[in-house]
Amino acid sequence: MDDDDGVTYEEYVATRAQALLRYGFVLTGNADDAADLLQEGLIRLRGAWGRVVNKHDPEGYVRKIMARQHISMWRRRRREHLVDSVPERHYDDRGLERAEHDPRLWEALTALPRRQRAVLVLRYYEDLSDEEIAATLGISRGTVRSQAARALGKLRADWRPATASTAGGHHER
């Protein structure tokens, strides 16, 4: 596969692979991840070699692929939470316990519009995802998120959890 100047894909790889590998290392800080980025970038370049607009400098194309791939890898890893040991089986959150038993919270929830209340209960009490809530209520994920945001905003404005000093007696608003 020659381009207009006669440079083949194979010649390009032979001359630029080491520089691209260094670029991958700068992105990742890890030689193995850099090699993976380079490999993915070169595979994609091979498939697009004939379509690359600026064949005189396909490096920009490969670098963009590598950068995007690195961002995707980073996002995936960010969602993973690797730990050395199994987490505790049970965690007591006394603040959450006080809030659950505070009748003012349930009063504030009751004052919300039905859909907002349903979204909050499904999200925080039933621990459903936005997708599951949307399917359950027959609404879009975006509507789930906007209803949750509005409901939480109203709760924040209207309700404050009882403190330890007010939990047993009178409640302040």
PDB file of C-alpha atoms in Angstrom:
ATOM      1  CA  MET A   1       0.000   0.000   0.000  1.00  0.00           C
ATOM      2  CA  ASP A   2       1.837   3.026  -1.217  1.00  0.00           C
ATOM      3  CA  ASP A   3       0.773   6.592  -0.755  1.00  0.00           C
ATOM      4  CA  ASP A   4       1.649   9.391  -3.170  1.00  0.00           C
ATOM      5  CA  ASP A   5       5.228   9.643  -1.891  1.00  0.00           C
ATOM      6  CA  GLY A   6       5.811   5.905  -2.034  1.00  0.00           C
ATOM      7  CA  VAL A   7       5.958   5.403   1.751  1.00  0.00           C
ATOM      8  CA  THR A   8       4.304   2.144   2.699  1.00  0.00           C
ATOM      9  CA  TYR A   9       2.600   1.324   5.945  1.00  0.00           C
ATOM     10  CA  GLU A  10       5.398  -1.087   6.759  1.00  0.00           C
ATOM     11  CA  GLU A  11       8.060   1.590   6.164  1.00  0.00           C
ATOM     12  CA  TYR A  12       6.140   4.052   8.313  1.00  0.00           C
ATOM     13  CA  VAL A  13       5.918   1.551  11.177  1.00  0.00           C
ATOM     14  CA  ALA A  14       9.614   0.653  10.862  1.00  0.00           C
ATOM     15  CA  THR A  15      10.670   4.299  11.114  1.00  0.00           C
ATOM     16  CA  ARG A  16       8.174   5.669  13.671  1.00  0.00           C
ATOM     17  CA  ALA A  17       7.277   2.787  16.006  1.00  0.00           C
ATOM     18  CA  GLN A  18       9.906   3.612  18.645  1.00  0.00           C
ATOM     19  CA  ALA A  19       8.886   7.281  18.790  1.00  0.00           C
ATOM     20  CA  LEU A  20       5.239   6.283  19.095  1.00  0.00           C
ATOM     21  CA  LEU A  21       6.118   3.804  21.830  1.00  0.00           C
ATOM     22  CA  ARG A  22       7.828   6.621  23.758  1.00  0.00           C
ATOM     23  CA  TYR A  23       4.700   8.742  23.262  1.00  0.00           C
ATOM     24  CA  GLY A  24       2.618   5.893  24.685  1.00  0.00           C
ATOM     25  CA  PHE A  25       4.960   5.650  27.666  1.00  0.00           C
ATOM     26  CA  VAL A  26       4.598   9.375  28.337  1.00  0.00           C
ATOM     27  CA  LEU A  27       0.811   8.967  28.257  1.00  0.00           C
ATOM     28  CA  THR A  28       0.649   5.937  30.520  1.00  0.00           C
ATOM     29  CA  GLY A  29       3.831   5.859  32.571  1.00  0.00           C
ATOM     30  CA  ASN A  30       3.896   2.101  32.015  1.00  0.00           C
ATOM     31  CA  ALA A  31       5.813   0.200  29.321  1.00  0.00           C
ATOM     32  CA  ASP A  32       3.204  -2.549  28.963  1.00  0.00           C
ATOM     33  CA  ASP A  33       0.303  -0.117  28.608  1.00  0.00           C
ATOM     34  CA  ALA A  34       2.368   1.948  26.155  1.00  0.00           C
ATOM     35  CA  ALA A  35       2.938  -1.145  24.009  1.00  0.00           C
ATOM     36  CA  ASP A  36      -0.793  -1.901  24.083  1.00  0.00           C
ATOM     37  CA  LEU A  37      -1.602   1.650  22.991  1.00  0.00           C
ATOM     38  CA  LEU A  38       0.939   1.468  20.184  1.00  0.00           C
ATOM     39  CA  GLN A  39      -0.383  -1.857  18.976  1.00  0.00           C
ATOM     40  CA  GLU A  40      -3.983  -0.629  18.942  1.00  0.00           C
ATOM     41  CA  GLY A  41      -2.984   2.593  17.196  1.00  0.00           C
ATOM     42  CA  LEU A  42      -1.033   0.778  14.487  1.00  0.00           C
ATOM     43  CA  ILE A  43      -3.824  -1.746  13.926  1.00  0.00           C
ATOM     44  CA  ARG A  44      -6.310   1.042  13.412  1.00  0.00           C
ATOM     45  CA  LEU A  45      -3.892   2.966  11.188  1.00  0.00           C
ATOM     46  CA  ARG A  46      -3.443  -0.129   9.013  1.00  0.00           C
ATOM     47  CA  GLY A  47      -7.176  -0.355   8.496  1.00  0.00           C
ATOM     48  CA  ALA A  48      -7.430   3.336   7.621  1.00  0.00           C
ATOM     49  CA  TRP A  49      -4.153   3.745   5.732  1.00  0.00           C
ATOM     50  CA  GLY A  50      -5.903   4.398   2.432  1.00  0.00           C
ATOM     51  CA  ARG A  51      -8.296   6.903   4.007  1.00  0.00           C
ATOM     52  CA  VAL A  52      -5.867   8.912   6.114  1.00  0.00           C
ATOM     53  CA  VAL A  53      -6.209  12.386   4.706  1.00  0.00           C
ATOM     54  CA  ASN A  54      -2.739  13.622   5.482  1.00  0.00           C
ATOM     55  CA  LYS A  55      -0.596  10.662   4.474  1.00  0.00           C
ATOM     56  CA  HIS A  56       2.494  12.794   4.703  1.00  0.00           C
ATOM     57  CA  ASP A  57       1.999  12.815   8.473  1.00  0.00           C
ATOM     58  CA  PRO A  58      -0.079   9.834   9.644  1.00  0.00           C
ATOM     59  CA  GLU A  59       1.540  10.252  13.051  1.00  0.00           C
ATOM     60  CA  GLY A  60      -1.112  12.745  14.118  1.00  0.00           C
ATOM     61  CA  TYR A  61      -3.758  10.153  13.324  1.00  0.00           C
ATOM     62  CA  VAL A  62      -1.985   7.454  15.362  1.00  0.00           C
ATOM     63  CA  ARG A  63      -1.324   9.804  18.288  1.00  0.00           C
ATOM     64  CA  LYS A  64      -4.987  10.779  18.415  1.00  0.00           C
ATOM     65  CA  ILE A  65      -5.988   7.092  18.449  1.00  0.00           C
ATOM     66  CA  MET A  66      -3.483   6.385  21.210  1.00  0.00           C
ATOM     67  CA  ALA A  67      -4.635   9.342  23.307  1.00  0.00           C
ATOM     68  CA  ARG A  68      -8.295   8.367  22.983  1.00  0.00           C
ATOM     69  CA  GLN A  69      -7.511   4.745  23.774  1.00  0.00           C
ATOM     70  CA  HIS A  70      -5.565   5.842  26.854  1.00  0.00           C
ATOM     71  CA  ILE A  71      -8.519   7.918  28.064  1.00  0.00           C
ATOM     72  CA  SER A  72     -10.818   4.924  27.593  1.00  0.00           C
ATOM     73  CA  MET A  73      -8.436   2.682  29.533  1.00  0.00           C
ATOM     74  CA  TRP A  74      -8.162   5.271  32.289  1.00  0.00           C
ATOM     75  CA  ARG A  75     -11.952   5.563  32.594  1.00  0.00           C
ATOM     76  CA  ARG A  76     -12.360   1.793  32.807  1.00  0.00           C
ATOM     77  CA  ARG A  77      -9.703   1.505  35.490  1.00  0.00           C
ATOM     78  CA  ARG A  78     -11.137   4.427  37.405  1.00  0.00           C
ATOM     79  CA  ARG A  79     -14.399   2.524  37.789  1.00  0.00           C
ATOM     80  CA  GLU A  80     -12.539  -0.499  39.162  1.00  0.00           C
ATOM     81  CA  HIS A  81     -11.671  -0.454  42.825  1.00  0.00           C
ATOM     82  CA  LEU A  82      -9.038  -3.084  43.465  1.00  0.00           C
ATOM     83  CA  VAL A  83      -8.416  -3.852  47.124  1.00  0.00           C
ATOM     84  CA  ASP A  84      -6.004  -6.072  49.013  1.00  0.00           C
ATOM     85  CA  SER A  85      -8.641  -7.567  51.270  1.00  0.00           C
ATOM     86  CA  VAL A  86     -12.356  -8.210  51.262  1.00  0.00           C
ATOM     87  CA  PRO A  87     -14.283  -5.242  52.631  1.00  0.00           C
ATOM     88  CA  GLU A  88     -16.089  -5.459  55.927  1.00  0.00           C
ATOM     89  CA  ARG A  89     -19.344  -7.342  55.838  1.00  0.00           C
ATOM     90  CA  HIS A  90     -21.308  -4.682  57.644  1.00  0.00           C
ATOM     91  CA  TYR A  91     -20.931  -0.949  58.073  1.00  0.00           C
ATOM     92  CA  ASP A  92     -23.015   1.094  60.457  1.00  0.00           C
ATOM     93  CA  ASP A  93     -23.597   4.676  59.419  1.00  0.00           C
ATOM     94  CA  ARG A  94     -25.121   6.292  62.486  1.00  0.00           C
ATOM     95  CA  GLY A  95     -25.987   9.433  60.525  1.00  0.00           C
ATOM     96  CA  LEU A  96     -27.920   7.372  57.994  1.00  0.00           C
ATOM     97  CA  GLU A  97     -29.622   5.459  60.794  1.00  0.00           C
ATOM     98  CA  ARG A  98     -30.709   8.737  62.455  1.00  0.00           C
ATOM     99  CA  ALA A  99     -31.978  10.065  59.118  1.00  0.00           C
ATOM    100  CA  GLU A 100     -33.982   6.902  58.401  1.00  0.00           C
ATOM    101  CA  HIS A 101     -35.699   7.182  61.784  1.00  0.00           C
ATOM    102  CA  ASP A 102     -36.302  10.928  61.558  1.00  0.00           C
ATOM    103  CA  PRO A 103     -40.033  11.388  60.864  1.00  0.00           C
ATOM    104  CA  ARG A 104     -39.296  14.792  59.335  1.00  0.00           C
ATOM    105  CA  LEU A 105     -37.465  13.068  56.448  1.00  0.00           C
ATOM    106  CA  TRP A 106     -40.506  10.979  55.657  1.00  0.00           C
ATOM    107  CA  GLU A 107     -42.691  14.087  55.908  1.00  0.00           C
ATOM    108  CA  ALA A 108     -40.365  15.924  53.503  1.00  0.00           C
ATOM    109  CA  LEU A 109     -40.455  12.934  51.117  1.00  0.00           C
ATOM    110  CA  THR A 110     -44.242  12.874  51.275  1.00  0.00           C
ATOM    111  CA  ALA A 111     -44.319  16.549  50.273  1.00  0.00           C
ATOM    112  CA  LEU A 112     -42.430  15.811  47.030  1.00  0.00           C
ATOM    113  CA  PRO A 113     -44.281  15.226  43.761  1.00  0.00           C
ATOM    114  CA  ARG A 114     -45.040  11.519  43.224  1.00  0.00           C
ATOM    115  CA  ARG A 115     -42.502  10.933  40.444  1.00  0.00           C
ATOM    116  CA  GLN A 116     -39.667  12.658  42.341  1.00  0.00           C
ATOM    117  CA  ARG A 117     -40.478  10.669  45.462  1.00  0.00           C
ATOM    118  CA  ALA A 118     -40.596   7.425  43.459  1.00  0.00           C
ATOM    119  CA  VAL A 119     -37.214   8.137  41.864  1.00  0.00           C
ATOM    120  CA  LEU A 120     -35.570   8.819  45.226  1.00  0.00           C
ATOM    121  CA  VAL A 121     -37.068   5.764  46.903  1.00  0.00           C
ATOM    122  CA  LEU A 122     -36.068   3.500  44.016  1.00  0.00           C
ATOM    123  CA  ARG A 123     -32.568   4.954  43.863  1.00  0.00           C
ATOM    124  CA  TYR A 124     -31.646   5.212  47.533  1.00  0.00           C
ATOM    125  CA  TYR A 125     -33.948   2.791  49.311  1.00  0.00           C
ATOM    126  CA  GLU A 126     -34.200   0.045  46.684  1.00  0.00           C
ATOM    127  CA  ASP A 127     -30.678   0.755  45.334  1.00  0.00           C
ATOM    128  CA  LEU A 128     -31.723   0.579  41.659  1.00  0.00           C
ATOM    129  CA  SER A 129     -29.659   2.029  38.821  1.00  0.00           C
ATOM    130  CA  ASP A 130     -30.942   4.875  36.641  1.00  0.00           C
ATOM    131  CA  GLU A 131     -31.639   2.361  33.870  1.00  0.00           C
ATOM    132  CA  GLU A 132     -33.684   0.146  36.195  1.00  0.00           C
ATOM    133  CA  ILE A 133     -35.601   3.121  37.561  1.00  0.00           C
ATOM    134  CA  ALA A 134     -36.360   4.338  34.040  1.00  0.00           C
ATOM    135  CA  ALA A 135     -37.668   0.901  33.052  1.00  0.00           C
ATOM    136  CA  THR A 136     -39.729   0.598  36.225  1.00  0.00           C
ATOM    137  CA  LEU A 137     -41.348   4.018  35.856  1.00  0.00           C
ATOM    138  CA  GLY A 138     -41.537   4.014  32.049  1.00  0.00           C
ATOM    139  CA  ILE A 139     -39.459   7.187  31.690  1.00  0.00           C
ATOM    140  CA  SER A 140     -36.070   8.029  30.174  1.00  0.00           C
ATOM    141  CA  ARG A 141     -32.755   7.920  32.044  1.00  0.00           C
ATOM    142  CA  GLY A 142     -32.468  11.676  31.606  1.00  0.00           C
ATOM    143  CA  THR A 143     -35.839  12.157  33.273  1.00  0.00           C
ATOM    144  CA  VAL A 144     -34.727   9.938  36.152  1.00  0.00           C
ATOM    145  CA  ARG A 145     -31.659  12.101  36.661  1.00  0.00           C
ATOM    146  CA  SER A 146     -33.500  15.413  36.405  1.00  0.00           C
ATOM    147  CA  GLN A 147     -36.259  14.244  38.771  1.00  0.00           C
ATOM    148  CA  ALA A 148     -33.671  13.040  41.278  1.00  0.00           C
ATOM    149  CA  ALA A 149     -31.779  16.335  41.096  1.00  0.00           C
ATOM    150  CA  ARG A 150     -34.950  18.363  41.629  1.00  0.00           C
ATOM    151  CA  ALA A 151     -36.088  16.162  44.490  1.00  0.00           C
ATOM    152  CA  LEU A 152     -32.729  16.304  46.236  1.00  0.00           C
ATOM    153  CA  GLY A 153     -32.665  20.067  45.809  1.00  0.00           C
ATOM    154  CA  LYS A 154     -36.065  20.364  47.499  1.00  0.00           C
ATOM    155  CA  LEU A 155     -35.032  18.030  50.306  1.00  0.00           C
ATOM    156  CA  ARG A 156     -31.824  19.973  50.906  1.00  0.00           C
ATOM    157  CA  ALA A 157     -33.800  23.207  51.086  1.00  0.00           C
ATOM    158  CA  ASP A 158     -36.600  21.871  53.310  1.00  0.00           C
ATOM    159  CA  TRP A 159     -35.028  19.235  55.556  1.00  0.00           C
ATOM    160  CA  ARG A 160     -31.973  19.025  57.777  1.00  0.00           C
ATOM    161  CA  PRO A 161     -31.144  15.814  59.638  1.00  0.00           C
ATOM    162  CA  ALA A 162     -31.674  15.913  63.358  1.00  0.00           C
ATOM    163  CA  THR A 163     -28.419  16.290  65.249  1.00  0.00           C
ATOM    164  CA  ALA A 164     -27.598  14.106  68.233  1.00  0.00           C
ATOM    165  CA  SER A 165     -28.721  16.910  70.565  1.00  0.00           C
ATOM    166  CA  THR A 166     -32.075  17.407  68.814  1.00  0.00           C
ATOM    167  CA  ALA A 167     -32.785  13.744  68.017  1.00  0.00           C
ATOM    168  CA  GLY A 168     -34.373  13.036  71.371  1.00  0.00           C
ATOM    169  CA  GLY A 169     -36.314  16.267  71.880  1.00  0.00           C
ATOM    170  CA  HIS A 170     -37.480  19.151  69.778  1.00  0.00           C
ATOM    171  CA  HIS A 171     -36.438  19.516  66.155  1.00  0.00           C
ATOM    172  CA  GLU A 172     -35.100  22.610  64.487  1.00  0.00           C
ATOM    173  CA  ARG A 173     -35.726  23.428  60.899  1.00  0.00           C
TER     174      ARG A 173
END
